[in-house]
Short mmCIF file of C-alpha atoms in Angstrom, two decimals:
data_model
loop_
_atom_site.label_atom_id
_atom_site.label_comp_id
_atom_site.label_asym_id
_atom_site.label_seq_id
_atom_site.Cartn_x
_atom_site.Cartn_y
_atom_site.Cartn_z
CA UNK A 945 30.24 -21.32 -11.51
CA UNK A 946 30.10 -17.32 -12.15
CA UNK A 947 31.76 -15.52 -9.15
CA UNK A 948 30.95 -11.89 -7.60
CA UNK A 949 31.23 -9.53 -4.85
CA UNK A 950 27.55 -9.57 -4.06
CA UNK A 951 23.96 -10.85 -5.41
CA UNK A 952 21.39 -8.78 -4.27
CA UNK A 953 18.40 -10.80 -4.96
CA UNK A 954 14.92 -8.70 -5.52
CA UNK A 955 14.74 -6.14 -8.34
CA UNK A 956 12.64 -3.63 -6.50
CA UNK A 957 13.46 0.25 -5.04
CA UNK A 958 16.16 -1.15 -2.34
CA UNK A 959 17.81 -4.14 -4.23
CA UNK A 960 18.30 -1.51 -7.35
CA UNK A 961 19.38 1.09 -5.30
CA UNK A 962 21.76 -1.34 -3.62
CA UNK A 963 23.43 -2.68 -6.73
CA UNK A 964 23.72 0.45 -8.30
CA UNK A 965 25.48 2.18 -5.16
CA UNK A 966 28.02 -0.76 -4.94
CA UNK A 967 28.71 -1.35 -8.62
CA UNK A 968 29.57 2.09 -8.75
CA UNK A 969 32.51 1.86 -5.73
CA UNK A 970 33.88 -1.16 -7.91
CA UNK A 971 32.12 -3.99 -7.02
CA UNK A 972 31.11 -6.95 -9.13
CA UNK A 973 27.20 -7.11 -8.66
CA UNK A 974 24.72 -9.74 -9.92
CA UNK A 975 21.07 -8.90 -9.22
CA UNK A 976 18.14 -11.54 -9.45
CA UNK A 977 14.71 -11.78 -9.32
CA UNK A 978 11.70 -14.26 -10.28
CA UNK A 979 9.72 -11.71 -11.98
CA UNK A 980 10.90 -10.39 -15.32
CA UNK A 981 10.08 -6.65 -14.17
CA UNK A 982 11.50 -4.82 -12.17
CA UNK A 983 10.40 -2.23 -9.69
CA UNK A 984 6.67 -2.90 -9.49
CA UNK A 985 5.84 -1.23 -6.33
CA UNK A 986 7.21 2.02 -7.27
CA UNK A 987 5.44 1.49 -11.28
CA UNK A 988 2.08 1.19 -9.43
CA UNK A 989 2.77 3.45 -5.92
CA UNK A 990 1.56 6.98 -6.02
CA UNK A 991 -1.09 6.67 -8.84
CA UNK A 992 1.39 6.09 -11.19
CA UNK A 993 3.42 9.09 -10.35
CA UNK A 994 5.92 7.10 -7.08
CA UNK A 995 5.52 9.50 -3.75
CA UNK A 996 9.64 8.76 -3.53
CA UNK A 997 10.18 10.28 -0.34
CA UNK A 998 9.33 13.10 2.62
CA UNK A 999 10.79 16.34 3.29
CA UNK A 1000 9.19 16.11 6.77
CA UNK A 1001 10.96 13.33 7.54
CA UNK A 1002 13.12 13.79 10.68
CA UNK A 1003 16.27 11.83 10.89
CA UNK A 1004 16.96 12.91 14.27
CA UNK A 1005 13.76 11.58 15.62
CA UNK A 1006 13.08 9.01 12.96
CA UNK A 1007 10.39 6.98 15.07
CA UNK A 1008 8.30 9.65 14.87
CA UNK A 1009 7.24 8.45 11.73
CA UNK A 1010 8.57 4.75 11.78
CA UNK A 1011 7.28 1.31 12.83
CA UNK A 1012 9.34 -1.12 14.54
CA UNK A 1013 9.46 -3.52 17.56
CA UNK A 1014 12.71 -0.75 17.98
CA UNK A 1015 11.52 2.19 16.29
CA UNK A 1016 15.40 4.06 16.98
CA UNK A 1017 17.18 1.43 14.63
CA UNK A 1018 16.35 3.19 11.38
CA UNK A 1019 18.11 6.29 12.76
CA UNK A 1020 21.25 5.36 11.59
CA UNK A 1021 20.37 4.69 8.05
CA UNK A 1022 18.02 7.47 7.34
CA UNK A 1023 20.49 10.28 8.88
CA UNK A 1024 23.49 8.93 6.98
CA UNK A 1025 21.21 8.78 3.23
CA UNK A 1026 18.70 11.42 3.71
CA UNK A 1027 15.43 12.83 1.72
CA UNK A 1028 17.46 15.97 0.20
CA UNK A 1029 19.94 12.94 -0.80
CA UNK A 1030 18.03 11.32 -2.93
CA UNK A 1031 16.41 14.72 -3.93
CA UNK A 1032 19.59 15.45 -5.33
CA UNK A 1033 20.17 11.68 -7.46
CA UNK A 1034 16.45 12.81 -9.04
CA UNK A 1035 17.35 16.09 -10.07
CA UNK A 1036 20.86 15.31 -11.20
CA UNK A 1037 18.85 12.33 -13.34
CA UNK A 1038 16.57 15.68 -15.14
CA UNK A 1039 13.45 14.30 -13.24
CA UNK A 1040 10.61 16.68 -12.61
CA UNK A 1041 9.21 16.56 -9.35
CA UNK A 1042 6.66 18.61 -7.34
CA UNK A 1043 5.09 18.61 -3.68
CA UNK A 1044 2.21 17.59 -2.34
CA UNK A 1045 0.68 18.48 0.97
CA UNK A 1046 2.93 17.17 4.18
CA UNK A 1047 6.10 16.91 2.47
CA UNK A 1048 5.31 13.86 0.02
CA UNK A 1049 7.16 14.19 -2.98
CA UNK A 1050 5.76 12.94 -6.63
CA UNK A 1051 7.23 12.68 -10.19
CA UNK A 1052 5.68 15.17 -12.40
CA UNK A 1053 5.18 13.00 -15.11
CA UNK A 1054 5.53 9.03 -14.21
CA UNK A 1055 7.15 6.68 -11.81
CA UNK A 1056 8.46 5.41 -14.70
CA UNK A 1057 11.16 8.33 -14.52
CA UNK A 1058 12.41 6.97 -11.30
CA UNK A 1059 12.76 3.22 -12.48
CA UNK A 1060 14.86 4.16 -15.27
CA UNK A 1061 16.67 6.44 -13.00
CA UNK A 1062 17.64 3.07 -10.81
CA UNK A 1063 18.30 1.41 -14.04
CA UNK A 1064 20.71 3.40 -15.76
CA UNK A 1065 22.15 4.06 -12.12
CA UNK A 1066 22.53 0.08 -11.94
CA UNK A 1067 24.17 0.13 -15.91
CA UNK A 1068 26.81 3.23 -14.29
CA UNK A 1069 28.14 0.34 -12.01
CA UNK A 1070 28.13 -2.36 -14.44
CA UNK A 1071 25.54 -4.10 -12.53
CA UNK A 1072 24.61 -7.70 -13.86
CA UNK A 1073 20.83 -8.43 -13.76
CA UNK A 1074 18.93 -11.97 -14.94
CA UNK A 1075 15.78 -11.63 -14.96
CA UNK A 1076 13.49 -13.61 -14.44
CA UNK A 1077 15.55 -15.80 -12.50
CA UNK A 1078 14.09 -17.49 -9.52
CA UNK A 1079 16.52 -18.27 -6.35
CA UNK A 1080 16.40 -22.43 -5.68
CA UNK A 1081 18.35 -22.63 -2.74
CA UNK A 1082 20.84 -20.78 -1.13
CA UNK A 1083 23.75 -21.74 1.43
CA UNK A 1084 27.24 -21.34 3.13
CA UNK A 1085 30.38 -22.92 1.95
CA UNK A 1086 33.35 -24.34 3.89
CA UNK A 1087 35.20 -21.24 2.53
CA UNK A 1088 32.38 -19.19 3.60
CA UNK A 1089 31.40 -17.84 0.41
CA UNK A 1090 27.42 -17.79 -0.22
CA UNK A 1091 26.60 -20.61 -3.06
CA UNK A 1092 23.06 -19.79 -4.96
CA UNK A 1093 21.21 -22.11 -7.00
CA UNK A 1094 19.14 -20.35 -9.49
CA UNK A 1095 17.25 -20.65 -12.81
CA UNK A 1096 20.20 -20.16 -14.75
CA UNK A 1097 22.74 -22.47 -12.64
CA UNK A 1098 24.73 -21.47 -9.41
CA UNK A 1099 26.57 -18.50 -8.56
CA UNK A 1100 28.64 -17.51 -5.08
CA UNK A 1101 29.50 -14.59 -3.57
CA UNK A 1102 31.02 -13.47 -0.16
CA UNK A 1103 27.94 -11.34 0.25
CA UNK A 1104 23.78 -11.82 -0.34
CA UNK A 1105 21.78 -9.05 -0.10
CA UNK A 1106 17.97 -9.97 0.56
CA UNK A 1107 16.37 -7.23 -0.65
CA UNK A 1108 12.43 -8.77 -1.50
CA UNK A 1109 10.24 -6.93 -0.21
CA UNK A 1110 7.02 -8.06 2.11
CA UNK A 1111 3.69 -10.07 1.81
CA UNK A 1112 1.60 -6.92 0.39
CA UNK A 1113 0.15 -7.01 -3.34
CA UNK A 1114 1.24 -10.42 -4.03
CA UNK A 1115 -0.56 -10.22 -7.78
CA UNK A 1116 2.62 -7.91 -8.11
CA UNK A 1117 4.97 -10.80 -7.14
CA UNK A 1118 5.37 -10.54 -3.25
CA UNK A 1119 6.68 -13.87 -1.37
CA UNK A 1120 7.95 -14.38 1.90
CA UNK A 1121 11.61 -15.64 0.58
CA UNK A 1122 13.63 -13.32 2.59
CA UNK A 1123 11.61 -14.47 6.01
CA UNK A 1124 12.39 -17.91 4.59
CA UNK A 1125 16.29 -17.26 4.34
CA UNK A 1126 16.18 -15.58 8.08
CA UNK A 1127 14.67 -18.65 9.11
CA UNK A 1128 17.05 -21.06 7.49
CA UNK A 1129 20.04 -19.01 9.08
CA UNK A 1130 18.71 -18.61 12.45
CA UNK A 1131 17.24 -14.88 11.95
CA UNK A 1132 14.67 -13.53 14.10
CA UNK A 1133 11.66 -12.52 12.74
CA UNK A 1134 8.55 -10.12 13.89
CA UNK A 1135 5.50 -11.52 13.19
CA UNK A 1136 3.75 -10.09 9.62
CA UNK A 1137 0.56 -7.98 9.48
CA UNK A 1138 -0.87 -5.93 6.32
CA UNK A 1139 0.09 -2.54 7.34
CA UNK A 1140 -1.11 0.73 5.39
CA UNK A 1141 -4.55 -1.69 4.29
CA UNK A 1142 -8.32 -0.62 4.49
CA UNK A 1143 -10.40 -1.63 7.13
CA UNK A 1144 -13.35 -3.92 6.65
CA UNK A 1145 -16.81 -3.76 8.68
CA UNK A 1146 -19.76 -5.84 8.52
CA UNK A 1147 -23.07 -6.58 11.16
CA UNK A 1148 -25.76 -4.32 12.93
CA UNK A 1149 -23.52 -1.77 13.38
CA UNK A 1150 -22.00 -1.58 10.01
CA UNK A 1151 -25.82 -1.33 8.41
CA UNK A 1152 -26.22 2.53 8.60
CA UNK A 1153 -22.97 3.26 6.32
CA UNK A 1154 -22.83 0.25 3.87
CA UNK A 1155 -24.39 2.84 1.32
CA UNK A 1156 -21.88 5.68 1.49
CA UNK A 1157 -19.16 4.37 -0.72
CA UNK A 1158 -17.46 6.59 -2.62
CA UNK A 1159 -17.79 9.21 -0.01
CA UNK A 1160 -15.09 11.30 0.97
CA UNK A 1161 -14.25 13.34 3.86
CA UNK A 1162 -11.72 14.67 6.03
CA UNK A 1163 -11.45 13.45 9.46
CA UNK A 1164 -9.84 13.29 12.94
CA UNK A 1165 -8.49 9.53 13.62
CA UNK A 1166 -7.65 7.66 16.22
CA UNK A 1167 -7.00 4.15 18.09
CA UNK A 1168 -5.20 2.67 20.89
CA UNK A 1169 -5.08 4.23 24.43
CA UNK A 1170 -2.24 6.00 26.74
CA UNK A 1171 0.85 5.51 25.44
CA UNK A 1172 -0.09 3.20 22.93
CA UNK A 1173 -2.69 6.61 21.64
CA UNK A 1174 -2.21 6.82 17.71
CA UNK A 1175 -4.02 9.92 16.29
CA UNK A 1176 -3.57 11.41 12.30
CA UNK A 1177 -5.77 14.28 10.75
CA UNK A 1178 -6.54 13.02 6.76
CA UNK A 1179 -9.10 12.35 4.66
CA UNK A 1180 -11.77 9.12 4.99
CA UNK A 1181 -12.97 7.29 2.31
CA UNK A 1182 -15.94 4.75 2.73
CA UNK A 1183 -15.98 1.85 0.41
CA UNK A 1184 -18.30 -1.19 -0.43
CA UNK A 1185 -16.46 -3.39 2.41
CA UNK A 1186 -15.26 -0.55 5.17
CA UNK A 1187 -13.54 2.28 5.18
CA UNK A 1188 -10.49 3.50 3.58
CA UNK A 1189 -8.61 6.62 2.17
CA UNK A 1190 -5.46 7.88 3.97
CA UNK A 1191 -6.71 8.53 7.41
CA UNK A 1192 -7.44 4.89 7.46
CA UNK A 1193 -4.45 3.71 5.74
CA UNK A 1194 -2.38 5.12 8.33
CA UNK A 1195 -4.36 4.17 11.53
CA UNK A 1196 -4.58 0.34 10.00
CA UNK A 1197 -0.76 -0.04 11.20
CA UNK A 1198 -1.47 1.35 14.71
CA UNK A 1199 -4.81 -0.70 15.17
CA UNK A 1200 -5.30 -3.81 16.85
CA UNK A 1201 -7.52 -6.69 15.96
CA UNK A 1202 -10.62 -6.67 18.55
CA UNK A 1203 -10.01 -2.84 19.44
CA UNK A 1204 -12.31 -0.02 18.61
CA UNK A 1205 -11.27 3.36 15.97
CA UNK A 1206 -13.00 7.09 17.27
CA UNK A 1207 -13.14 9.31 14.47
CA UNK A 1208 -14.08 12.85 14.55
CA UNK A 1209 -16.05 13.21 11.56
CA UNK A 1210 -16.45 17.31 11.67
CA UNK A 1211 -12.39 17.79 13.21
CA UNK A 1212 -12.72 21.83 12.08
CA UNK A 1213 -16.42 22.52 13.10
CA UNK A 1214 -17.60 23.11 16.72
CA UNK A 1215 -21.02 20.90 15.90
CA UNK A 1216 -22.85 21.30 19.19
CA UNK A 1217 -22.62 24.77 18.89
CA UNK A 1218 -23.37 25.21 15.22
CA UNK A 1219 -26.52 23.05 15.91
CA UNK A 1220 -27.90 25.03 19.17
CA UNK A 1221 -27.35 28.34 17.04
CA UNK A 1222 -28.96 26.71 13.92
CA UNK A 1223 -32.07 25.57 16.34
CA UNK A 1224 -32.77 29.17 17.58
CA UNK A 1225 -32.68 30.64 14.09
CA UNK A 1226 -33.40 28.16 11.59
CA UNK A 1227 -37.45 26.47 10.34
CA UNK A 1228 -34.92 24.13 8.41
CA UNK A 1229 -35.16 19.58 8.64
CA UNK A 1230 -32.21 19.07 11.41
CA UNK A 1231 -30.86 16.78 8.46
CA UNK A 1232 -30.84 20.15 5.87
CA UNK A 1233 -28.84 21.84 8.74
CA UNK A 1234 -26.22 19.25 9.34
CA UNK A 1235 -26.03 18.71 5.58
CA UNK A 1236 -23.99 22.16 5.79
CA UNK A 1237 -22.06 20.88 8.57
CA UNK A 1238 -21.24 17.59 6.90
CA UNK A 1239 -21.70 16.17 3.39
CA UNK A 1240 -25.23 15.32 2.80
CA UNK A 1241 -25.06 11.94 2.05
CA UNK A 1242 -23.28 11.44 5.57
CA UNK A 1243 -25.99 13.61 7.27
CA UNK A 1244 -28.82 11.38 6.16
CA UNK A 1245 -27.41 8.22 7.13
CA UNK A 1246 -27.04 9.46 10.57
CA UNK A 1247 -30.16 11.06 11.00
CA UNK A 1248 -31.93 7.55 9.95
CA UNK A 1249 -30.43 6.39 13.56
CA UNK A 1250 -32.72 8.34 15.53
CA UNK A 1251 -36.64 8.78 15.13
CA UNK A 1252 -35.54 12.42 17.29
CA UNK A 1253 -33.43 13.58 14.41
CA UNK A 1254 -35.79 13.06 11.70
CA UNK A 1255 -37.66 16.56 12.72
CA UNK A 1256 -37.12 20.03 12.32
CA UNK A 1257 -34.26 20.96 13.94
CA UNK A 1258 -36.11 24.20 16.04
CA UNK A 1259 -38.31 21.03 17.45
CA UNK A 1260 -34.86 18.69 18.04
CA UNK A 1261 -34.65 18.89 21.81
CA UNK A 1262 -31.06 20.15 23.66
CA UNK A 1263 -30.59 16.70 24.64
CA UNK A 1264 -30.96 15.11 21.06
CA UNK A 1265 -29.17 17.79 19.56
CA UNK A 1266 -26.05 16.76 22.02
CA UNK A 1267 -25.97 13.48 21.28
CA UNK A 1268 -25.95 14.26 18.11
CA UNK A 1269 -22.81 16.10 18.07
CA UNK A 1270 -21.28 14.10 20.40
CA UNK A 1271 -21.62 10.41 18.23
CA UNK A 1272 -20.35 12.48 14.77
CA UNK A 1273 -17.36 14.05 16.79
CA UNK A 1274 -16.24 10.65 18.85
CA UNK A 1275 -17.90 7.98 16.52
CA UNK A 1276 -16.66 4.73 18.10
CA UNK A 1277 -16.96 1.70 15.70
CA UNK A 1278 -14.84 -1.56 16.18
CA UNK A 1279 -13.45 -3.14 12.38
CA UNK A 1280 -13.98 -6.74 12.20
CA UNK A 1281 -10.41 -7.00 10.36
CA UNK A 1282 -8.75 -5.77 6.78
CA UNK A 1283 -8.97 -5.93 3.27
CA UNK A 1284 -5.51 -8.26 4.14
CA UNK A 1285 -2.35 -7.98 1.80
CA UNK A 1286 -3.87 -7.83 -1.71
CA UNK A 1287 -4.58 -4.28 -0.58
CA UNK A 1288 -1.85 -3.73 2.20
CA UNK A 1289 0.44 -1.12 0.15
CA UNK A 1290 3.26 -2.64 3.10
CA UNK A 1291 3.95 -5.51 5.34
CA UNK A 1292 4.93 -4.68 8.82
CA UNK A 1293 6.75 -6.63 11.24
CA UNK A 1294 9.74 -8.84 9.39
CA UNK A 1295 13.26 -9.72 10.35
CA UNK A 1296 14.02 -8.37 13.79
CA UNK A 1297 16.49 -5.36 14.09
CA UNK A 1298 18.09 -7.41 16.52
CA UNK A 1299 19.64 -9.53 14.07
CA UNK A 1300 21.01 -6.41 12.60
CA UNK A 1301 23.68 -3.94 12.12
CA UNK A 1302 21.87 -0.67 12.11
CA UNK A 1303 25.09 0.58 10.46
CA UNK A 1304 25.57 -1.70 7.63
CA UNK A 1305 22.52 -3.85 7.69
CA UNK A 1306 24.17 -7.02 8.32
CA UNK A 1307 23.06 -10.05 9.87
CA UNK A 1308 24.65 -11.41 12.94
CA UNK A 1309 25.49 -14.60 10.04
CA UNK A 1310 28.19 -13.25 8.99
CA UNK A 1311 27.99 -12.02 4.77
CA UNK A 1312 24.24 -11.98 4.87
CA UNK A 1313 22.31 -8.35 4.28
CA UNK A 1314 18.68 -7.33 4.83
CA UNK A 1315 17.62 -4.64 3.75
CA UNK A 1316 14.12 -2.59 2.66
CA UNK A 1317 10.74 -4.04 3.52
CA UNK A 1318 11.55 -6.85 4.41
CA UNK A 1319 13.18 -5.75 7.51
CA UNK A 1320 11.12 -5.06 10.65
CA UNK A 1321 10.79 -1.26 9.65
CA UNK A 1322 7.59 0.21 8.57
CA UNK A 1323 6.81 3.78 7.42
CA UNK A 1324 3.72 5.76 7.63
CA UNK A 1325 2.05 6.90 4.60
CA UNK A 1326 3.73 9.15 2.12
CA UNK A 1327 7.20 8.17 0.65
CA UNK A 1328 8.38 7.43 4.12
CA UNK A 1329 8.45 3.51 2.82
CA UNK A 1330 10.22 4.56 -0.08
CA UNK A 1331 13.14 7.01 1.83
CA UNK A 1332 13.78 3.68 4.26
CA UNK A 1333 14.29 1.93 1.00
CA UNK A 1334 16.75 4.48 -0.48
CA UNK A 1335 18.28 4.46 3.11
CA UNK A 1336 19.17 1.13 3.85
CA UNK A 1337 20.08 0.06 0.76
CA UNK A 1338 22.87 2.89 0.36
CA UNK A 1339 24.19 2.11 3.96
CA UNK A 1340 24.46 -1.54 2.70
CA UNK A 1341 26.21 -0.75 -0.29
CA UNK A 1342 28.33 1.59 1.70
CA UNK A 1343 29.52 -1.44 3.69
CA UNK A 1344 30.00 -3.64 0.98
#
């Protein structure tokens, strides 16, 4: 039986991280996982090119752009390991880098870059990895050391690190092992939902718009009410099934099954007033007019709704012209549910922070470390995933 400091089981952006930080302060690190590659989610995030992290990111106020059923636990983690810290690993590794808009940060040339980055960071500590080499069981000894039974016989360590990731994009090798471990050691867990995941429409109400996929526009978006008020300016995308594109991505892990999304679908353009001005001056079809206020293909459908739309717009009355403007600035439409995780880019909910050391990312069972995505932290769109990652999985290997 092969001893070590710690097994950090999942070859992804936090369980790499991990082993690489702790290997490199002199620990003996093994690193498993059933897949034989490593790093998936950052290969495919991005388009190819890994959004690794957020300048805008605020690690004084980290809930700002965090999920959580306690949104101020990540605070520790993400002020102690922050964006300009990992800025600084890329550029020391030679990677080129640029920004897009918001802060979101992607590799110039691949996300490839950053997975041999973790690699050869993993290699600086003399990091172990076997691969693929599923997990069989895991438990506590009388001696308290972690025993592991895997693929290639069993191997103990005073300290697991359960760093595997969510439910989303399972064709990429997602399980629920690490909610299976909390369980087995008395863990808490949030309940799972696809978070960051298109949302799906169908019916009566779904009928005007099934023929605008591959239409994109930017939009004001918003669900929930009061306090629980979510709002993000980005751009819509409809698709065969719904709607997605980043607007929608983000409000998916805000919404709640049942309750209705308002979008805005002219945020910059003062529509009632652009169509009274157009009627006093204009011979023009009110659908050739709101074509320039909106793309054209988004003008039509709507007009289709209304036999008093489908006229010149000098003949629209004030009254149809209102409504009008009102149902394409506050268009109210309820989603019958998601595309579900084979499109969720994360998993939200997971086990509870309650369980946890925000400092170190312990469990309250004494050896055992979550860390990553599988923990009851979600980020919004935009490397914020990513940073939480990098984050936890260097205050873990701190402790270690």
């Amino acid at each position: 039986m092969q001893d070590f400091d710690a097994i950090v089981v999942g070859a992804g952006a936090a369980g790499l991280f991990c082993a690489g930080v702790a290997g490199q302060r002199g620990l003996r690190v093994l690193v498993l996982d059933h897949s034989g590659k490593v790093a998936e989610k950052v290969r495919i995030s991005g388009g190819g090119r890994a959004n690794f992290t957020n300048r805008e990111l605020d690690a004084q106020a980290p809930h700002k752009h965090f999920i959580s059923a306690n949104p101020h636990f990540c605070r520790s983690a993400l002020s102690r390991y922050t964006p300009a810290d990992f800025v600084a690993l890329v550029q020391r590794h030679g990677i080129a880098f640029h920004e897009k808009h918001k802060g979101q940060l992607f590799c110039d040339r691949s996300a490839e870059d950053l997975i041999q980055m973790l690699l050869r960071e993993c290699e600086a500590g003399g990091v172990e990895r076997w691969q693929p080499c599923g997990v069989k069981a895991v438990r506590q000894g009388g001696d308290g050391l972690y025993e592991l039974d895997t693929e290639r016989g069993t191997v103990r360590s005073r300290a697991v690190v359960v760093a595997t990731g969510g439910l989303s994009i399972p064709k990429i090798g997602a399980t629920d092992f690490g909610y299976r471990i909390a369980k087995q050691f008395d863990l808490r867990l949030v309940e799972q939902r696809p978070g960051l995941v298109p949302l799906t429409f169908d019916g009566d109400a779904w009928a005007p718009y099934a023929g605008l996929a591959g239409l994109a526009l930017p939009v004001r978006i918003e669900t929930g009410d009061k306090k629980a008020r979510m709002a993000f300016m980005e751009d819509l995308l409809f698709t065969h099934r719904g709607l997605s594109g980043p607007g929608v991505l983000q409000i998916s892990s805000y919404w709640q099954a049942g309750s209705p999304i308002r979008l805005n679908l002219s945020p910059e353009g003062e529509l009632q007033a652009a169509l009274a001005r157009a009627k006093a001056t204009s011979r023009k079809l009110l659908v050739n007019e709101l074509a320039g206020l909106v793309p054209s293909r988004l003008a039509e459908a709507w007009v289709q709704q209304d036999p008093e739309w489908q006229r010149p717009v000098a003949e629209a009355s004030d009254k149809a012209l209102a409504r009008l403007a009102e149902r394409l600035s506050r268009w109210e439409i309820t989603p019958t549910g998601t595309e579900g995780y084979k499109k969720a880019e994360v998993t939200l909910g997971g086990v509870d922070t309650r369980d946890l050391s925000s400092q170190t990312m312990e469990s309250k069972q004494a050896g055992l470390y979550f860390i990553g995505e599988v923990v009851d932290v979600t980020g919004w769109l935009g490397g914020y995933n990513f940073q939480w990652a990098w984050s936890s999985a260097h205050a873990c290997a701190q402790a270690l």
